[in-house]
PDB file of C-alpha atoms and ligand atoms in Angstrom:
ATOM      1  CA  MET A   1      -9.051 -79.512  31.581  1.00 87.00           C
ATOM      2  CA  ILE A   2      -6.869 -81.677  29.384  1.00 88.00           C
ATOM      3  CA  PRO A   3      -3.435 -80.349  28.484  1.00 93.00           C
ATOM      4  CA  THR A   4      -2.749 -79.070  24.959  1.00 95.00           C
ATOM      5  CA  PRO A   5      -0.256 -80.908  22.740  1.00 96.00           C
ATOM      6  CA  HIS A   6       2.511 -78.447  23.652  1.00 96.00           C
ATOM      7  CA  ILE A   7       1.679 -77.180  27.162  1.00 97.00           C
ATOM      8  CA  GLU A   8       1.417 -79.720  29.956  1.00 97.00           C
ATOM      9  CA  THR A   9      -0.353 -78.016  32.836  1.00 97.00           C
ATOM     10  CA  THR A  10      -4.007 -78.983  33.364  1.00 96.00           C
ATOM     11  CA  ASP A  11      -4.603 -76.027  35.693  1.00 96.00           C
ATOM     12  CA  LYS A  12      -5.316 -72.734  33.906  1.00 96.00           C
ATOM     13  CA  SER A  13      -4.946 -70.808  37.107  1.00 97.00           C
ATOM     14  CA  LEU A  14      -1.216 -71.571  37.052  1.00 98.00           C
ATOM     15  CA  ILE A  15      -0.782 -69.222  34.084  1.00 98.00           C
ATOM     16  CA  ALA A  16      -1.169 -65.438  34.521  1.00 98.00           C
ATOM     17  CA  LYS A  17      -3.362 -63.311  32.243  1.00 98.00           C
ATOM     18  CA  THR A  18      -0.203 -61.651  30.943  1.00 98.00           C
ATOM     19  CA  VAL A  19       2.634 -63.754  29.516  1.00 98.00           C
ATOM     20  CA  LEU A  20       6.049 -62.427  28.529  1.00 98.00           C
ATOM     21  CA  MET A  21       7.424 -64.411  25.620  1.00 98.00           C
ATOM     22  CA  PRO A  22      11.138 -64.497  24.776  1.00 97.00           C
ATOM     23  CA  GLY A  23      12.223 -66.838  21.975  1.00 97.00           C
ATOM     24  CA  ASP A  24      14.806 -68.691  24.035  1.00 95.00           C
ATOM     25  CA  PRO A  25      13.699 -71.076  26.822  1.00 96.00           C
ATOM     26  CA  LEU A  26      16.828 -70.238  28.819  1.00 94.00           C
ATOM     27  CA  ARG A  27      15.937 -66.581  28.667  1.00 94.00           C
ATOM     28  CA  ALA A  28      12.530 -67.445  30.122  1.00 96.00           C
ATOM     29  CA  LYS A  29      14.358 -69.261  32.930  1.00 96.00           C
ATOM     30  CA  PHE A  30      16.731 -66.315  33.409  1.00 94.00           C
ATOM     31  CA  ILE A  31      13.794 -63.923  33.780  1.00 96.00           C
ATOM     32  CA  ALA A  32      12.042 -66.203  36.267  1.00 97.00           C
ATOM     33  CA  ASP A  33      15.259 -66.773  38.271  1.00 97.00           C
ATOM     34  CA  THR A  34      16.321 -63.125  38.248  1.00 95.00           C
ATOM     35  CA  PHE A  35      13.145 -61.098  38.555  1.00 97.00           C
ATOM     36  CA  LEU A  36      10.285 -63.251  39.850  1.00 98.00           C
ATOM     37  CA  GLU A  37       9.334 -64.479  43.311  1.00 98.00           C
ATOM     38  CA  ASP A  38       7.284 -67.520  44.326  1.00 98.00           C
ATOM     39  CA  VAL A  39       8.014 -69.129  40.963  1.00 98.00           C
ATOM     40  CA  ILE A  40       6.347 -72.310  39.708  1.00 98.00           C
ATOM     41  CA  GLN A  41       7.186 -74.038  36.414  1.00 98.00           C
ATOM     42  CA  PHE A  42       4.033 -74.848  34.415  1.00 98.00           C
ATOM     43  CA  ASN A  43       5.621 -76.155  31.238  1.00 98.00           C
ATOM     44  CA  GLY A  44       8.606 -78.222  30.206  1.00 98.00           C
ATOM     45  CA  VAL A  45       7.302 -79.964  27.078  1.00 98.00           C
ATOM     46  CA  ARG A  46      10.110 -79.920  24.470  1.00 98.00           C
ATOM     47  CA  ASN A  47      12.073 -77.801  26.961  1.00 98.00           C
ATOM     48  CA  VAL A  48       9.875 -74.824  26.078  1.00 98.00           C
ATOM     49  CA  LEU A  49      10.028 -73.613  29.648  1.00 98.00           C
ATOM     50  CA  GLY A  50       7.107 -71.711  31.164  1.00 98.00           C
ATOM     51  CA  TYR A  51       7.006 -70.120  34.614  1.00 98.00           C
ATOM     52  CA  THR A  52       4.609 -68.082  36.724  1.00 98.00           C
ATOM     53  CA  GLY A  53       5.592 -65.911  39.650  1.00 98.00           C
ATOM     54  CA  THR A  54       5.181 -62.449  41.054  1.00 98.00           C
ATOM     55  CA  TYR A  55       6.971 -59.210  40.178  1.00 98.00           C
ATOM     56  CA  LYS A  56       6.677 -56.531  42.859  1.00 97.00           C
ATOM     57  CA  GLY A  57       3.841 -58.661  44.247  1.00 97.00           C
ATOM     58  CA  ARG A  58       1.905 -58.842  40.945  1.00 98.00           C
ATOM     59  CA  LYS A  59       1.335 -62.073  39.015  1.00 98.00           C
ATOM     60  CA  ILE A  60       3.004 -62.639  35.647  1.00 98.00           C
ATOM     61  CA  SER A  61       4.079 -65.587  33.489  1.00 98.00           C
ATOM     62  CA  VAL A  62       6.998 -66.024  31.157  1.00 98.00           C
ATOM     63  CA  MET A  63       7.199 -68.742  28.519  1.00 98.00           C
ATOM     64  CA  ALA A  64       9.420 -69.257  25.490  1.00 98.00           C
ATOM     65  CA  SER A  65       8.065 -69.113  21.932  1.00 98.00           C
ATOM     66  CA  GLY A  66      10.862 -70.875  20.080  1.00 98.00           C
ATOM     67  CA  MET A  67      12.046 -69.326  16.821  1.00 98.00           C
ATOM     68  CA  GLY A  68       9.885 -68.418  13.851  1.00 98.00           C
ATOM     69  CA  MET A  69       6.211 -67.934  13.098  1.00 98.00           C
ATOM     70  CA  PRO A  70       5.184 -71.620  13.081  1.00 98.00           C
ATOM     71  CA  SER A  71       6.589 -71.979  16.591  1.00 98.00           C
ATOM     72  CA  ILE A  72       5.163 -68.807  18.175  1.00 98.00           C
ATOM     73  CA  GLY A  73       1.956 -69.559  16.265  1.00 98.00           C
ATOM     74  CA  ILE A  74       1.497 -72.803  18.202  1.00 98.00           C
ATOM     75  CA  TYR A  75       2.351 -71.517  21.673  1.00 98.00           C
ATOM     76  CA  SER A  76       0.489 -68.222  21.465  1.00 98.00           C
ATOM     77  CA  TYR A  77      -2.652 -69.905  20.094  1.00 98.00           C
ATOM     78  CA  GLU A  78      -2.726 -72.503  22.867  1.00 98.00           C
ATOM     79  CA  LEU A  79      -2.190 -69.854  25.564  1.00 98.00           C
ATOM     80  CA  TYR A  80      -4.923 -67.566  24.215  1.00 98.00           C
ATOM     81  CA  LYS A  81      -7.464 -70.210  23.276  1.00 98.00           C
ATOM     82  CA  PHE A  82      -7.092 -72.886  25.947  1.00 97.00           C
ATOM     83  CA  TYR A  83      -5.424 -71.178  28.935  1.00 98.00           C
ATOM     84  CA  ASP A  84      -7.428 -67.896  28.978  1.00 98.00           C
ATOM     85  CA  VAL A  85      -4.331 -65.754  28.540  1.00 98.00           C
ATOM     86  CA  GLU A  86      -5.290 -62.162  27.650  1.00 98.00           C
ATOM     87  CA  ASN A  87      -1.974 -60.470  26.833  1.00 98.00           C
ATOM     88  CA  ILE A  88       1.222 -61.797  25.297  1.00 98.00           C
ATOM     89  CA  ILE A  89       4.221 -59.504  25.144  1.00 98.00           C
ATOM     90  CA  ARG A  90       6.984 -60.816  22.980  1.00 98.00           C
ATOM     91  CA  ILE A  91      10.440 -59.730  24.181  1.00 98.00           C
ATOM     92  CA  GLY A  92      12.928 -60.610  21.490  1.00 97.00           C
ATOM     93  CA  SER A  93      15.988 -59.632  19.557  1.00 95.00           C
ATOM     94  CA  CYS A  94      16.157 -58.124  16.096  1.00 97.00           C
ATOM     95  CA  GLY A  95      18.554 -57.128  13.348  1.00 97.00           C
ATOM     96  CA  GLY A  96      18.657 -53.415  12.473  1.00 98.00           C
ATOM     97  CA  TYR A  97      17.870 -52.472   8.856  1.00 98.00           C
ATOM     98  CA  THR A  98      19.148 -48.880   9.263  1.00 98.00           C
ATOM     99  CA  ALA A  99      22.319 -47.479  10.835  1.00 97.00           C
ATOM    100  CA  ASP A 100      20.113 -45.568  13.311  1.00 96.00           C
ATOM    101  CA  MET A 101      19.101 -48.807  15.027  1.00 97.00           C
ATOM    102  CA  LYS A 102      22.082 -49.066  17.377  1.00 94.00           C
ATOM    103  CA  LEU A 103      23.026 -52.220  19.267  1.00 94.00           C
ATOM    104  CA  TYR A 104      20.892 -52.555  22.417  1.00 93.00           C
ATOM    105  CA  ASP A 105      18.341 -49.953  21.303  1.00 95.00           C
ATOM    106  CA  VAL A 106      14.789 -50.952  22.230  1.00 96.00           C
ATOM    107  CA  ILE A 107      12.064 -51.012  19.569  1.00 98.00           C
ATOM    108  CA  LEU A 108       8.319 -51.257  20.178  1.00 98.00           C
ATOM    109  CA  ALA A 109       6.736 -52.858  17.096  1.00 98.00           C
ATOM    110  CA  LYS A 110       3.862 -50.591  16.086  1.00 98.00           C
ATOM    111  CA  ASP A 111       3.086 -53.165  13.402  1.00 98.00           C
ATOM    112  CA  ALA A 112       4.718 -56.035  11.552  1.00 98.00           C
ATOM    113  CA  TRP A 113       5.051 -56.404   7.789  1.00 98.00           C
ATOM    114  CA  SER A 114       5.646 -59.892   6.434  1.00 98.00           C
ATOM    115  CA  GLU A 115       5.738 -61.807   3.169  1.00 98.00           C
ATOM    116  CA  SER A 116       4.640 -64.836   5.211  1.00 98.00           C
ATOM    117  CA  SER A 117       1.455 -66.741   4.364  1.00 98.00           C
ATOM    118  CA  PHE A 118       0.793 -67.404   8.079  1.00 98.00           C
ATOM    119  CA  ALA A 119      -2.206 -65.079   8.515  1.00 98.00           C
ATOM    120  CA  LYS A 120      -3.756 -66.028   5.176  1.00 98.00           C
ATOM    121  CA  VAL A 121      -3.429 -69.754   5.788  1.00 98.00           C
ATOM    122  CA  GLN A 122      -4.516 -69.537   9.438  1.00 98.00           C
ATOM    123  CA  GLY A 123      -7.537 -67.295   8.996  1.00 98.00           C
ATOM    124  CA  GLY A 124      -7.861 -65.959   5.458  1.00 98.00           C
ATOM    125  CA  TYR A 125      -6.337 -62.599   6.434  1.00 98.00           C
ATOM    126  CA  GLU A 126      -4.942 -61.091   3.238  1.00 97.00           C
ATOM    127  CA  SER A 127      -2.983 -57.999   4.325  1.00 98.00           C
ATOM    128  CA  GLN A 128       0.766 -58.156   4.796  1.00 98.00           C
ATOM    129  CA  VAL A 129       0.682 -55.763   7.761  1.00 98.00           C
ATOM    130  CA  ILE A 130      -0.716 -56.484  11.230  1.00 98.00           C
ATOM    131  CA  GLU A 131      -0.736 -54.041  14.139  1.00 98.00           C
ATOM    132  CA  GLY A 132       0.106 -54.757  17.741  1.00 98.00           C
ATOM    133  CA  SER A 133      -2.413 -53.817  20.443  1.00 98.00           C
ATOM    134  CA  ALA A 134      -2.709 -50.028  20.737  1.00 98.00           C
ATOM    135  CA  GLU A 135      -3.745 -50.430  24.372  1.00 98.00           C
ATOM    136  CA  LEU A 136      -0.725 -52.547  25.343  1.00 98.00           C
ATOM    137  CA  ASN A 137       1.589 -50.303  23.327  1.00 98.00           C
ATOM    138  CA  ALA A 138       0.342 -47.201  25.124  1.00 98.00           C
ATOM    139  CA  ARG A 139       0.944 -48.831  28.512  1.00 98.00           C
ATOM    140  CA  LEU A 140       4.413 -50.065  27.523  1.00 98.00           C
ATOM    141  CA  LEU A 141       5.400 -46.592  26.315  1.00 98.00           C
ATOM    142  CA  GLU A 142       4.128 -44.997  29.499  1.00 98.00           C
ATOM    143  CA  ILE A 143       6.202 -47.442  31.577  1.00 98.00           C
ATOM    144  CA  ALA A 144       9.303 -46.888  29.420  1.00 97.00           C
ATOM    145  CA  LYS A 145       8.940 -43.146  29.992  1.00 97.00           C
ATOM    146  CA  GLU A 146       8.524 -43.573  33.737  1.00 97.00           C
ATOM    147  CA  ILE A 147      11.664 -45.691  34.049  1.00 95.00           C
ATOM    148  CA  ASP A 148      13.496 -43.529  31.534  1.00 95.00           C
ATOM    149  CA  ILE A 149      14.296 -46.060  28.816  1.00 94.00           C
ATOM    150  CA  PRO A 150      14.185 -44.633  25.269  1.00 95.00           C
ATOM    151  CA  VAL A 151      12.083 -46.644  22.789  1.00 97.00           C
ATOM    152  CA  HIS A 152      11.762 -46.441  18.983  1.00 98.00           C
ATOM    153  CA  VAL A 153       8.152 -47.016  17.867  1.00 98.00           C
ATOM    154  CA  GLU A 154       8.431 -48.476  14.375  1.00 98.00           C
ATOM    155  CA  ARG A 155       7.289 -51.018  11.803  1.00 98.00           C
ATOM    156  CA  ILE A 156       9.315 -54.213  11.807  1.00 98.00           C
ATOM    157  CA  HIS A 157       9.795 -57.059   9.334  1.00 98.00           C
ATOM    158  CA  SER A 158       8.743 -60.556  10.431  1.00 98.00           C
ATOM    159  CA  SER A 159      10.774 -62.859   8.211  1.00 98.00           C
ATOM    160  CA  ASP A 160      10.516 -66.595   7.580  1.00 98.00           C
ATOM    161  CA  VAL A 161      14.162 -66.719   6.576  1.00 98.00           C
ATOM    162  CA  PHE A 162      17.210 -65.917   8.695  1.00 97.00           C
ATOM    163  CA  TYR A 163      19.849 -66.808   6.065  1.00 97.00           C
ATOM    164  CA  ARG A 164      18.801 -65.255   2.763  1.00 96.00           C
ATOM    165  CA  GLU A 165      20.870 -65.920  -0.339  1.00 97.00           C
ATOM    166  CA  ASP A 166      20.406 -62.261  -1.280  1.00 96.00           C
ATOM    167  CA  PHE A 167      21.893 -60.536   1.758  1.00 94.00           C
ATOM    168  CA  ASN A 168      20.898 -57.102   0.412  1.00 95.00           C
ATOM    169  CA  ALA A 169      17.173 -57.894   0.174  1.00 96.00           C
ATOM    170  CA  TYR A 170      16.658 -55.959   3.403  1.00 97.00           C
ATOM    171  CA  LYS A 171      17.333 -52.628   1.666  1.00 97.00           C
ATOM    172  CA  GLU A 172      14.228 -52.931  -0.475  1.00 98.00           C
ATOM    173  CA  ILE A 173      12.132 -54.091   2.490  1.00 98.00           C
ATOM    174  CA  TYR A 174      13.165 -50.953   4.357  1.00 98.00           C
ATOM    175  CA  GLU A 175      12.619 -48.643   1.367  1.00 98.00           C
ATOM    176  CA  LYS A 176       9.298 -50.118   0.167  1.00 98.00           C
ATOM    177  CA  HIS A 177       7.702 -51.120   3.435  1.00 98.00           C
ATOM    178  CA  GLY A 178       9.385 -48.937   6.064  1.00 98.00           C
ATOM    179  CA  CYS A 179      10.622 -51.818   8.237  1.00 98.00           C
ATOM    180  CA  VAL A 180      13.559 -50.667  10.395  1.00 98.00           C
ATOM    181  CA  ALA A 181      14.447 -54.075  11.838  1.00 98.00           C
ATOM    182  CA  VAL A 182      13.929 -57.804  11.329  1.00 98.00           C
ATOM    183  CA  GLU A 183      12.786 -60.605  13.608  1.00 98.00           C
ATOM    184  CA  MET A 184      10.807 -63.768  12.919  1.00 98.00           C
ATOM    185  CA  GLU A 185       7.662 -63.954  15.093  1.00 98.00           C
ATOM    186  CA  SER A 186       5.510 -60.840  15.571  1.00 98.00           C
ATOM    187  CA  PHE A 187       3.307 -61.119  12.481  1.00 99.00           C
ATOM    188  CA  ALA A 188       2.017 -64.526  13.618  1.00 99.00           C
ATOM    189  CA  LEU A 189       1.634 -63.416  17.234  1.00 99.00           C
ATOM    190  CA  PHE A 190      -0.361 -60.302  16.263  1.00 99.00           C
ATOM    191  CA  HIS A 191      -2.571 -62.364  13.955  1.00 98.00           C
ATOM    192  CA  ASN A 192      -3.318 -64.967  16.640  1.00 98.00           C
ATOM    193  CA  ALA A 193      -4.245 -62.189  19.073  1.00 98.00           C
ATOM    194  CA  ASN A 194      -6.687 -60.804  16.509  1.00 98.00           C
ATOM    195  CA  VAL A 195      -8.393 -64.119  15.697  1.00 98.00           C
ATOM    196  CA  THR A 196      -8.792 -65.052  19.361  1.00 98.00           C
ATOM    197  CA  GLY A 197      -9.938 -61.566  20.459  1.00 98.00           C
ATOM    198  CA  LYS A 198      -6.882 -61.103  22.698  1.00 98.00           C
ATOM    199  CA  LYS A 199      -3.981 -58.618  22.836  1.00 98.00           C
ATOM    200  CA  ALA A 200      -0.325 -58.782  21.808  1.00 98.00           C
ATOM    201  CA  ALA A 201       2.657 -56.464  21.760  1.00 98.00           C
ATOM    202  CA  CYS A 202       6.316 -56.825  20.856  1.00 98.00           C
ATOM    203  CA  LEU A 203       9.387 -55.217  22.372  1.00 98.00           C
ATOM    204  CA  LEU A 204      12.711 -55.891  20.670  1.00 98.00           C
ATOM    205  CA  THR A 205      16.342 -55.216  21.471  1.00 96.00           C
ATOM    206  CA  VAL A 206      18.717 -54.691  18.559  1.00 96.00           C
ATOM    207  CA  SER A 207      21.239 -57.569  18.663  1.00 93.00           C
ATOM    208  CA  ASP A 208      22.881 -57.063  15.268  1.00 94.00           C
ATOM    209  CA  ASN A 209      22.844 -54.559  12.462  1.00 96.00           C
ATOM    210  CA  LEU A 210      22.736 -55.520   8.793  1.00 96.00           C
ATOM    211  CA  VAL A 211      24.128 -52.139   7.670  1.00 96.00           C
ATOM    212  CA  THR A 212      27.009 -51.721  10.098  1.00 95.00           C
ATOM    213  CA  HIS A 213      27.604 -55.474  10.663  1.00 94.00           C
ATOM    214  CA  GLU A 214      27.874 -54.946  14.407  1.00 89.00           C
ATOM    215  CA  LEU A 215      26.965 -57.953  16.558  1.00 87.00           C
ATOM    216  CA  THR A 216      26.490 -58.684  20.246  1.00 85.00           C
ATOM    217  CA  THR A 217      27.773 -61.776  22.011  1.00 83.00           C
ATOM    218  CA  SER A 218      25.256 -64.017  23.727  1.00 77.00           C
ATOM    219  CA  GLU A 219      26.657 -62.994  27.124  1.00 76.00           C
ATOM    220  CA  GLU A 220      26.261 -59.293  26.367  1.00 76.00           C
ATOM    221  CA  ARG A 221      22.725 -59.929  25.175  1.00 75.00           C
ATOM    222  CA  GLN A 222      21.717 -61.583  28.422  1.00 67.00           C
ATOM    223  CA  LEU A 223      22.624 -58.437  30.372  1.00 64.00           C
ATOM    224  CA  ALA A 224      21.639 -55.726  27.945  1.00 73.00           C
ATOM    225  CA  PHE A 225      18.220 -57.186  27.403  1.00 86.00           C
ATOM    226  CA  THR A 226      17.299 -56.325  30.966  1.00 89.00           C
ATOM    227  CA  ASN A 227      16.094 -52.848  29.830  1.00 92.00           C
ATOM    228  CA  MET A 228      13.428 -54.412  27.666  1.00 95.00           C
ATOM    229  CA  MET A 229      12.578 -56.967  30.347  1.00 95.00           C
ATOM    230  CA  LYS A 230      12.095 -54.269  32.983  1.00 95.00           C
ATOM    231  CA  ILE A 231       9.589 -52.471  30.792  1.00 97.00           C
ATOM    232  CA  ALA A 232       7.663 -55.664  30.075  1.00 98.00           C
ATOM    233  CA  LEU A 233       7.697 -56.908  33.680  1.00 98.00           C
ATOM    234  CA  GLU A 234       5.822 -53.793  34.817  1.00 97.00           C
ATOM    235  CA  MET A 235       2.813 -55.188  32.923  1.00 96.00           C
ATOM    236  CA  ALA A 236       2.338 -57.723  35.760  1.00 96.00           C
ATOM    237  CA  GLU A 237      -1.156 -57.477  37.277  1.00 91.00           C
TER     238      GLU A 237
HETATM  239  N1  HPA B 301      17.322 -61.690  11.263  1.00 80.86           N
HETATM  240  C1  HPA B 301      16.215 -62.286  11.702  1.00 80.86           C
HETATM  241  N2  HPA B 301      15.897 -62.350  12.967  1.00 80.86           N
HETATM  242  C2  HPA B 301      16.731 -61.791  13.855  1.00 80.86           C
HETATM  243  C3  HPA B 301      17.896 -61.157  13.456  1.00 80.86           C
HETATM  244  C4  HPA B 301      18.196 -61.093  12.089  1.00 80.86           C
HETATM  245  O1  HPA B 301      19.234 -60.530  11.669  1.00 80.86           O
HETATM  246  N3  HPA B 301      18.533 -60.717  14.571  1.00 80.86           N
HETATM  247  C5  HPA B 301      17.757 -61.068  15.613  1.00 80.86           C
HETATM  248  N4  HPA B 301      16.672 -61.715  15.198  1.00 80.86           N
END
C-alpha cells in the first residue's frame, strides 16, 4: 500500500485494530514507554507519534490526534479508511462545566454536542449530537468497574474554540444541551466512525474547571491520567 499524506507506514499490519488516541504526541510516547512491550513506532510525520506494542500480551496501538476537530478528523479518517483500524478510543482532557466535575474525575462521553459544521461538511449529517459506540462504551464501563475506577457517563461539548471572548457561554451550553464538560475532538471522531462503519469512544479526565477555576499542572496531568489510560489499555486484543 502507499502511505497516506499524514501516516507514513506502508504496512497495515503494523497498526492494531484498536488505537488509543491522546491529543498530545508526547502522551502517546509516554503510554508506549510506560505500559507497552515490544514497541515499534509506525508514525512520525509532523511528530504525530504512533506506536504499536503489547499490553499484557495483547496488541494495541497508540497515536496522537493533535488538537481540534480538523486534526482528529484527518488522523481518525486515515486510520479507519486506509489502515483497517476498527476501534479508536480517544483519551483526552476536558474542562468541567459544573462544580461536580472534580479535577481528575474520569468521564465517558455518552455523546458529543457541537456547534461545529464538521459532520455536515464532511458527510451532510445535520444533527448537532453524535453518540459514541454503545458496544465500546459498555466494555469500557465493565473494565472501569472491574478495576474500581469511578466514571461519569455524560454528554460533553466538542468546541472549535478554546479561548472564547464570552467566558460565560459555557453556562448556556450546560443548561440548554446538558454538556457537563468541554473538549475539542469527539464530535468529529464519532462522525468519522459512523461514516466509515467503525467504532469510537472517548474517555476524558477533568484537567480544569470553568466554574471553580481549578487547574492541574502538566506534570500532575501526566500522572493522574493513568487511571483513564489503564481503563483504555484493557481494550487491547
Ligand atoms: N476547553 C476546551 N478543551 C479543553 C479544556 C477546556 O477548558 N480543557 C481541556 N480540554
